[in-house]
Tab-separated table of C-alpha atoms and ligand atoms in Angstrom:
chain	number	residue	atom	x	y	z
A	48	UNK	CA	29.561	16.206	-7.264
A	49	UNK	CA	27.318	14.028	-4.903
A	50	UNK	CA	26.499	16.032	-1.778
A	51	UNK	CA	26.528	14.371	1.559
A	52	UNK	CA	26.031	14.695	5.178
A	53	UNK	CA	28.899	12.507	6.753
A	54	UNK	CA	29.361	8.763	5.834
A	55	UNK	CA	26.275	6.377	5.551
A	56	UNK	CA	26.115	4.610	8.531
A	57	UNK	CA	23.449	1.640	9.221
A	58	UNK	CA	22.341	0.667	12.740
A	59	UNK	CA	20.128	-2.431	13.460
A	60	UNK	CA	17.998	-2.748	16.433
A	61	UNK	CA	17.095	-6.174	17.407
A	62	UNK	CA	13.639	-6.226	15.807
A	63	UNK	CA	14.553	-7.577	12.092
A	64	UNK	CA	18.281	-8.509	11.880
A	65	UNK	CA	17.741	-10.071	8.726
A	66	UNK	CA	16.409	-7.116	7.005
A	67	UNK	CA	18.966	-5.105	8.212
A	68	UNK	CA	21.608	-7.519	7.057
A	69	UNK	CA	20.188	-7.774	3.759
A	70	UNK	CA	20.103	-4.018	3.264
A	71	UNK	CA	23.480	-3.686	4.577
A	72	UNK	CA	24.731	-6.682	1.824
A	73	UNK	CA	22.844	-4.321	-0.986
A	74	UNK	CA	24.529	-1.223	0.109
A	75	UNK	CA	27.691	-2.717	0.808
A	76	UNK	CA	28.010	-1.118	3.943
A	77	UNK	CA	28.642	-3.034	7.183
A	78	UNK	CA	26.348	-2.335	10.108
A	79	UNK	CA	27.933	-0.047	12.819
A	80	UNK	CA	28.297	-2.277	16.049
A	81	UNK	CA	25.693	-1.396	18.854
A	82	UNK	CA	25.349	-2.995	22.375
A	83	UNK	CA	21.619	-3.478	23.155
A	84	UNK	CA	20.876	-5.596	26.095
A	85	UNK	CA	18.438	-5.598	28.980
A	86	UNK	CA	18.387	-4.625	32.504
A	87	UNK	CA	17.012	-7.734	35.024
A	88	UNK	CA	14.008	-5.672	35.462
A	89	UNK	CA	13.181	-5.304	31.738
A	90	UNK	CA	14.343	-1.835	31.277
A	91	UNK	CA	16.273	-1.748	27.398
A	92	UNK	CA	20.117	-0.615	27.108
A	93	UNK	CA	21.784	0.578	23.931
A	94	UNK	CA	25.234	1.869	23.247
A	95	UNK	CA	26.632	3.008	19.757
A	96	UNK	CA	29.995	1.466	19.741
A	97	UNK	CA	31.821	3.298	17.125
A	98	UNK	CA	31.952	7.149	16.276
A	99	UNK	CA	28.767	8.555	14.455
A	100	UNK	CA	29.772	12.283	14.934
A	101	UNK	CA	28.658	13.992	11.977
A	102	UNK	CA	27.432	11.106	10.119
A	103	UNK	CA	24.297	10.303	8.041
A	104	UNK	CA	22.764	7.490	10.206
A	105	UNK	CA	19.968	5.275	9.475
A	106	UNK	CA	18.528	3.166	12.335
A	107	UNK	CA	16.546	-0.084	11.086
A	108	UNK	CA	13.931	-0.982	13.514
A	109	UNK	CA	10.416	-2.145	12.801
A	110	UNK	CA	8.269	-1.696	15.813
A	111	UNK	CA	6.665	-5.700	15.721
A	112	UNK	CA	6.034	-7.921	18.371
A	113	UNK	CA	6.765	-7.019	21.165
A	114	UNK	CA	6.041	-3.599	20.164
A	115	UNK	CA	6.369	-1.942	23.410
A	116	UNK	CA	10.166	-3.173	23.682
A	117	UNK	CA	11.046	-2.742	19.996
A	118	UNK	CA	9.529	0.989	20.046
A	119	UNK	CA	11.578	1.810	23.283
A	120	UNK	CA	14.578	0.614	21.942
A	121	UNK	CA	14.369	2.413	18.861
A	122	UNK	CA	13.718	5.638	21.007
A	123	UNK	CA	16.870	4.689	23.042
A	124	UNK	CA	18.937	4.155	19.959
A	125	UNK	CA	17.665	7.489	18.388
A	126	UNK	CA	18.517	9.040	21.782
A	127	UNK	CA	22.146	7.629	22.248
A	128	UNK	CA	22.701	8.592	18.156
A	129	UNK	CA	21.738	12.053	18.670
A	130	UNK	CA	23.894	12.382	22.053
A	131	UNK	CA	26.796	11.285	19.566
A	132	UNK	CA	26.038	14.129	17.645
A	133	UNK	CA	25.176	12.232	14.290
A	134	UNK	CA	24.978	14.774	11.430
A	135	UNK	CA	21.443	13.430	10.508
A	136	UNK	CA	19.328	10.568	12.212
A	137	UNK	CA	16.673	8.811	9.293
A	138	UNK	CA	14.721	5.886	11.120
A	139	UNK	CA	13.750	3.198	8.689
A	140	UNK	CA	10.555	1.687	10.460
A	141	UNK	CA	9.090	-0.760	7.970
A	142	UNK	CA	6.464	-1.923	10.200
A	143	UNK	CA	4.887	1.004	12.377
A	144	UNK	CA	3.490	-0.536	15.304
A	145	UNK	CA	0.714	1.516	17.261
A	146	UNK	CA	-0.598	2.800	13.688
A	147	UNK	CA	-4.208	1.289	13.992
A	148	UNK	CA	-5.524	3.885	16.229
A	149	UNK	CA	-4.918	7.057	14.151
A	150	UNK	CA	-8.330	8.666	15.149
A	151	UNK	CA	-10.539	8.496	18.042
A	152	UNK	CA	-13.624	5.846	17.221
A	153	UNK	CA	-14.884	6.043	20.965
A	154	UNK	CA	-14.962	9.054	23.560
A	155	UNK	CA	-11.925	9.047	25.705
A	156	UNK	CA	-9.521	6.776	23.436
A	157	UNK	CA	-5.916	7.771	22.792
A	158	UNK	CA	-4.483	8.321	19.286
A	159	UNK	CA	-1.207	5.981	19.476
A	160	UNK	CA	-0.306	6.949	15.803
A	161	UNK	CA	0.195	10.380	16.730
A	162	UNK	CA	1.904	9.974	20.269
A	163	UNK	CA	4.300	7.703	18.730
A	164	UNK	CA	5.014	10.271	15.817
A	165	UNK	CA	5.713	12.829	18.796
A	166	UNK	CA	7.851	10.446	20.657
A	167	UNK	CA	9.873	9.738	17.501
A	168	UNK	CA	10.466	13.169	16.966
A	169	UNK	CA	11.534	14.126	20.535
A	170	UNK	CA	13.959	11.628	20.445
A	171	UNK	CA	15.726	13.285	17.445
A	172	UNK	CA	14.769	11.742	14.323
A	173	UNK	CA	15.140	14.142	11.207
A	174	UNK	CA	13.492	11.862	9.047
A	175	UNK	CA	11.344	8.599	8.776
A	176	UNK	CA	10.944	6.129	6.330
A	177	UNK	CA	7.916	3.851	6.461
A	178	UNK	CA	6.232	1.016	4.362
A	179	UNK	CA	2.318	0.881	3.837
A	180	UNK	CA	1.560	2.150	7.277
A	181	UNK	CA	-2.002	1.655	8.282
A	182	UNK	CA	-3.596	4.751	6.793
A	183	UNK	CA	-1.902	7.287	4.767
A	184	UNK	CA	-2.686	10.208	6.991
A	185	UNK	CA	-0.374	9.233	9.524
A	186	UNK	CA	2.234	10.815	7.296
A	187	UNK	CA	1.003	14.288	8.399
A	188	UNK	CA	1.275	13.359	11.897
A	189	UNK	CA	5.154	14.123	11.775
A	190	UNK	CA	6.596	17.547	11.032
A	191	UNK	CA	9.792	16.058	9.828
A	192	UNK	CA	9.934	14.325	6.343
A	193	UNK	CA	8.581	11.117	5.884
A	194	UNK	CA	9.307	8.427	2.986
A	195	UNK	CA	6.520	6.129	2.174
A	196	UNK	CA	7.351	2.933	0.390
A	197	UNK	CA	4.572	0.754	-1.131
A	198	UNK	CA	5.221	-2.994	-1.365
A	199	UNK	CA	2.454	-3.465	-4.243
A	200	UNK	CA	4.687	-3.364	-7.127
A	201	UNK	CA	6.675	-6.359	-5.578
A	202	UNK	CA	3.653	-8.274	-4.591
A	203	UNK	CA	2.059	-7.538	-8.222
A	204	UNK	CA	5.519	-8.639	-9.800
A	205	UNK	CA	5.023	-11.957	-8.045
A	206	UNK	CA	1.558	-12.458	-9.232
A	207	UNK	CA	2.087	-11.475	-12.740
A	208	UNK	CA	4.047	-14.727	-13.033
A	209	UNK	CA	0.956	-16.704	-12.577
A	210	UNK	CA	-1.333	-17.514	-16.027
A	211	UNK	CA	-3.992	-14.673	-14.864
A	212	UNK	CA	-6.871	-15.931	-17.051
A	213	UNK	CA	-9.940	-16.375	-15.129
A	214	UNK	CA	-8.407	-14.308	-12.196
A	215	UNK	CA	-10.249	-11.691	-9.960
A	216	UNK	CA	-8.767	-9.596	-7.310
A	217	UNK	CA	-10.952	-9.203	-4.098
A	218	UNK	CA	-10.693	-6.501	-1.401
A	219	UNK	CA	-11.148	-8.092	1.854
A	220	UNK	CA	-13.019	-4.940	3.283
A	221	UNK	CA	-13.872	-1.554	2.158
A	222	UNK	CA	-10.568	-0.143	3.648
A	223	UNK	CA	-8.276	-1.959	1.352
A	224	UNK	CA	-10.490	-1.282	-1.986
A	225	UNK	CA	-7.801	1.498	-3.351
A	226	UNK	CA	-4.938	-0.715	-2.968
A	227	UNK	CA	-6.802	-3.904	-4.402
A	228	UNK	CA	-8.138	-1.570	-7.064
A	229	UNK	CA	-4.410	-0.840	-8.282
A	230	UNK	CA	-3.642	-4.535	-8.115
A	231	UNK	CA	-6.446	-5.522	-10.544
A	232	UNK	CA	-5.598	-2.528	-12.563
A	233	UNK	CA	-2.006	-3.783	-12.961
A	234	UNK	CA	-2.762	-7.313	-13.354
A	235	UNK	CA	-5.505	-6.340	-15.876
A	236	UNK	CA	-8.054	-8.626	-13.972
A	237	UNK	CA	-11.572	-7.381	-12.451
A	238	UNK	CA	-12.251	-6.262	-8.846
A	239	UNK	CA	-14.862	-7.570	-6.308
A	240	UNK	CA	-15.303	-6.150	-2.902
A	241	UNK	CA	-16.121	-7.484	0.322
A	242	UNK	CA	-18.054	-5.556	2.705
A	243	UNK	CA	-17.150	-6.031	6.277
A	244	UNK	CA	-18.662	-4.315	9.428
A	245	UNK	CA	-16.746	-4.118	12.507
A	246	UNK	CA	-17.732	-3.884	15.952
A	247	UNK	CA	-15.531	-0.903	17.001
A	248	UNK	CA	-16.045	-1.678	20.831
A	249	UNK	CA	-14.355	-5.046	20.344
A	250	UNK	CA	-10.575	-5.122	19.730
A	251	UNK	CA	-9.636	-7.737	16.805
A	252	UNK	CA	-13.200	-8.538	16.098
A	253	UNK	CA	-15.780	-8.065	13.351
A	254	UNK	CA	-19.350	-9.149	12.825
A	255	UNK	CA	-20.659	-9.289	9.430
A	256	UNK	CA	-19.453	-9.939	5.782
A	257	UNK	CA	-20.926	-9.694	2.587
A	258	UNK	CA	-19.660	-10.418	-1.549
A	259	UNK	CA	-20.062	-7.443	-3.790
A	260	UNK	CA	-19.295	-9.108	-7.102
A	261	UNK	CA	-18.895	-12.712	-8.700
A	262	UNK	CA	-16.347	-15.053	-8.297
A	263	UNK	CA	-17.867	-18.303	-9.201
A	264	UNK	CA	-15.154	-20.420	-11.465
A	265	UNK	CA	-12.431	-17.752	-10.416
A	266	UNK	CA	-9.268	-17.765	-8.924
A	267	UNK	CA	-8.716	-15.284	-6.484
A	268	UNK	CA	-5.959	-12.758	-5.419
A	269	UNK	CA	-6.342	-10.837	-2.257
A	270	UNK	CA	-4.010	-8.044	-0.812
A	271	UNK	CA	-4.241	-6.480	2.315
A	272	UNK	CA	-1.586	-4.223	4.524
A	273	UNK	CA	-1.452	-6.931	7.372
A	274	UNK	CA	-2.381	-10.073	8.433
A	275	UNK	CA	-3.012	-10.049	12.155
A	276	UNK	CA	-4.870	-12.614	13.633
A	277	UNK	CA	-5.781	-13.779	10.225
A	278	UNK	CA	-9.593	-13.507	10.885
A	279	UNK	CA	-10.142	-11.069	8.052
A	280	UNK	CA	-8.417	-12.920	5.379
A	281	UNK	CA	-9.449	-16.580	6.440
A	282	UNK	CA	-13.347	-15.616	6.662
A	283	UNK	CA	-12.752	-13.697	3.209
A	284	UNK	CA	-11.036	-17.018	1.885
A	285	UNK	CA	-14.180	-19.132	3.176
A	286	UNK	CA	-16.700	-16.763	2.063
A	287	UNK	CA	-15.234	-16.798	-1.516
A	288	UNK	CA	-14.899	-20.595	-1.705
A	289	UNK	CA	-18.641	-20.748	-0.492
A	290	UNK	CA	-19.470	-18.353	-3.631
A	291	UNK	CA	-17.475	-20.771	-5.961
A	292	UNK	CA	-14.054	-19.625	-6.251
A	293	UNK	CA	-11.423	-21.913	-7.416
A	294	UNK	CA	-8.107	-21.073	-5.814
A	295	UNK	CA	-7.606	-18.420	-3.404
A	296	UNK	CA	-4.135	-16.577	-2.958
A	297	UNK	CA	-3.747	-14.156	-0.376
A	298	UNK	CA	-0.975	-11.176	0.204
A	299	UNK	CA	-0.198	-8.839	2.742
A	300	UNK	CA	2.821	-6.203	3.400
A	301	UNK	CA	2.881	-6.946	7.269
A	302	UNK	CA	2.912	-10.533	8.353
A	303	UNK	CA	2.045	-9.975	12.002
A	304	UNK	CA	0.619	-13.152	12.336
A	305	UNK	CA	-0.477	-13.075	15.806
A	306	UNK	CA	-2.353	-15.623	18.276
A	307	UNK	CA	-4.305	-17.874	15.987
A	308	UNK	CA	-2.863	-16.773	12.846
A	309	UNK	CA	-0.785	-19.534	11.653
A	310	UNK	CA	-3.157	-21.889	12.415
A	311	UNK	CA	-5.976	-20.407	10.960
A	312	UNK	CA	-3.957	-20.019	7.717
A	313	UNK	CA	-2.828	-23.660	7.620
A	314	UNK	CA	-6.630	-24.809	7.996
A	315	UNK	CA	-7.936	-22.100	5.679
A	316	UNK	CA	-8.922	-22.763	1.957
A	317	UNK	CA	-5.964	-20.772	0.788
A	318	UNK	CA	-3.362	-21.895	-1.720
A	319	UNK	CA	-0.586	-19.340	-0.801
A	320	UNK	CA	0.203	-16.696	1.258
A	321	UNK	CA	2.294	-13.954	-0.076
A	322	UNK	CA	3.972	-11.701	2.506
A	323	UNK	CA	7.170	-9.425	2.799
A	324	UNK	CA	9.783	-9.265	5.130
A	325	UNK	CA	8.926	-5.864	7.009
A	326	UNK	CA	8.400	-8.292	10.096
A	327	UNK	CA	10.605	-11.451	10.542
A	328	UNK	CA	8.983	-14.894	9.946
A	329	UNK	CA	10.286	-16.747	13.049
A	330	UNK	CA	10.809	-20.620	12.431
A	331	UNK	CA	7.894	-21.744	14.105
A	332	UNK	CA	5.603	-19.788	11.728
A	333	UNK	CA	7.320	-20.776	8.294
A	334	UNK	CA	4.518	-22.818	6.968
A	335	UNK	CA	4.750	-24.394	3.438
A	336	UNK	CA	1.982	-21.583	1.868
A	337	UNK	CA	3.787	-18.794	3.300
A	338	UNK	CA	5.943	-17.111	0.693
A	339	UNK	CA	8.456	-14.150	1.871
A	340	UNK	CA	9.376	-11.620	-0.532
A	341	UNK	CA	12.243	-9.338	0.437
A	342	UNK	CA	11.923	-5.468	0.232
A	343	UNK	CA	15.775	-4.887	1.208
A	344	UNK	CA	16.366	-4.072	-2.619
A	345	UNK	CA	14.001	-0.873	-2.293
A	346	UNK	CA	14.884	-0.082	1.095
A	347	UNK	CA	18.543	0.034	-0.020
A	348	UNK	CA	17.921	2.230	-3.094
A	349	UNK	CA	15.857	4.515	-0.907
A	350	UNK	CA	18.667	4.758	1.665
A	351	UNK	CA	20.946	5.559	-0.958
A	352	UNK	CA	18.875	8.240	-2.675
A	353	UNK	CA	18.354	9.661	0.546
A	354	UNK	CA	22.199	9.896	1.536
A	355	UNK	CA	23.245	11.017	-1.715
A	356	UNK	CA	20.580	13.666	-1.918
A	357	UNK	CA	19.395	12.419	-5.097
A	358	UNK	CA	15.713	11.947	-6.304
A	359	UNK	CA	13.860	9.340	-4.531
A	360	UNK	CA	10.960	9.962	-6.821
A	361	UNK	CA	12.662	8.368	-9.714
A	362	UNK	CA	13.647	5.424	-7.536
A	363	UNK	CA	10.063	4.980	-6.683
A	364	UNK	CA	9.084	5.591	-10.283
A	365	UNK	CA	11.241	2.731	-11.562
A	366	UNK	CA	9.964	0.630	-8.625
A	367	UNK	CA	6.532	1.172	-9.623
A	368	UNK	CA	6.958	-0.462	-13.229
A	369	UNK	CA	5.805	-3.949	-13.164
B	5	R5P	C1	-7.993	-3.653	8.522
B	5	R5P	O1	-7.966	-2.569	8.728
B	5	R5P	C2	-6.693	-4.141	8.190
B	5	R5P	O2	-6.337	-3.696	6.938
B	5	R5P	C3	-6.544	-5.565	8.268
B	5	R5P	O3	-7.674	-6.220	7.518
B	5	R5P	C4	-6.787	-6.245	9.642
B	5	R5P	O4	-5.823	-5.433	10.525
B	5	R5P	C5	-6.530	-7.766	9.757
B	5	R5P	O5	-6.679	-8.272	11.131
B	5	R5P	P1	-7.199	-9.415	11.206
B	5	R5P	O6	-5.935	-10.601	10.445
B	5	R5P	O7	-6.742	-9.750	12.783
B	5	R5P	O8	-8.371	-10.109	10.762
């Protein structure tokens, strides 16, 4: 017999309605109605419009732009569900904002990833489901269970459809060598690395990049956890072209695409930009070369396994098969 904590309830914040709708369709469970609004001074308001007493509640809310509003909304929704006596509160945070600061680089800085983990726990979360968080050690910032989903297999499946002769995978910086190495192994193509030196006193900037390996006459695939301003990926593509690369395909889990990103990607020598739907892509950012892959199927399966208390390991093992 399946052991459950109350009924499965899905609640969506306002940050990624399309993803929540897709998860709801996959699970064949409607979203529980909520009222979310803003007071004139900018404060957020949330109320759950149906009973959740004793139920197994999953709140879907990536904390993407505007990060502060979406984070606060998530905390308020969690508090509302806790005060409504839910049986268990699971937060599905496919993009976890404030993860970049996971340690002190300079004196007198904050560690925002830990701060947000504390806020979420104090608000009442019993479990967190995340996707490709900026650094794996953030899992340990929580004293509640964390399920960490990887988009790599979905992205690898997409690229496997290409004729991969004359391809190499390129890591755009040292931090992304591990994931790019995995991708190169899945696709059975060599790995090349770009070494990037960041100026840690400046936000969103880096100084110097250098190519370790050969890309002449090769098509290239790059994977990164996120594209923020597009600086890293565009400079990587330009460097690769300068060294004789043919087509450059780039991919990432989180399409933050802030500031000049879209303009940069449009102008860059990049054939295709493959991203997932952890962050919604507004109409004005939908340029022809961006392809969106949905993570709703794996998130739905994850939610189902957690709700039914069955092995998530098995679900993820199946998911990793490319
Ligand atoms: C860096 O550590 C990350 O993995 C990304 O490479 C970075 O956040 C991308 O930022 P941007 O698009 O602004 O270069």
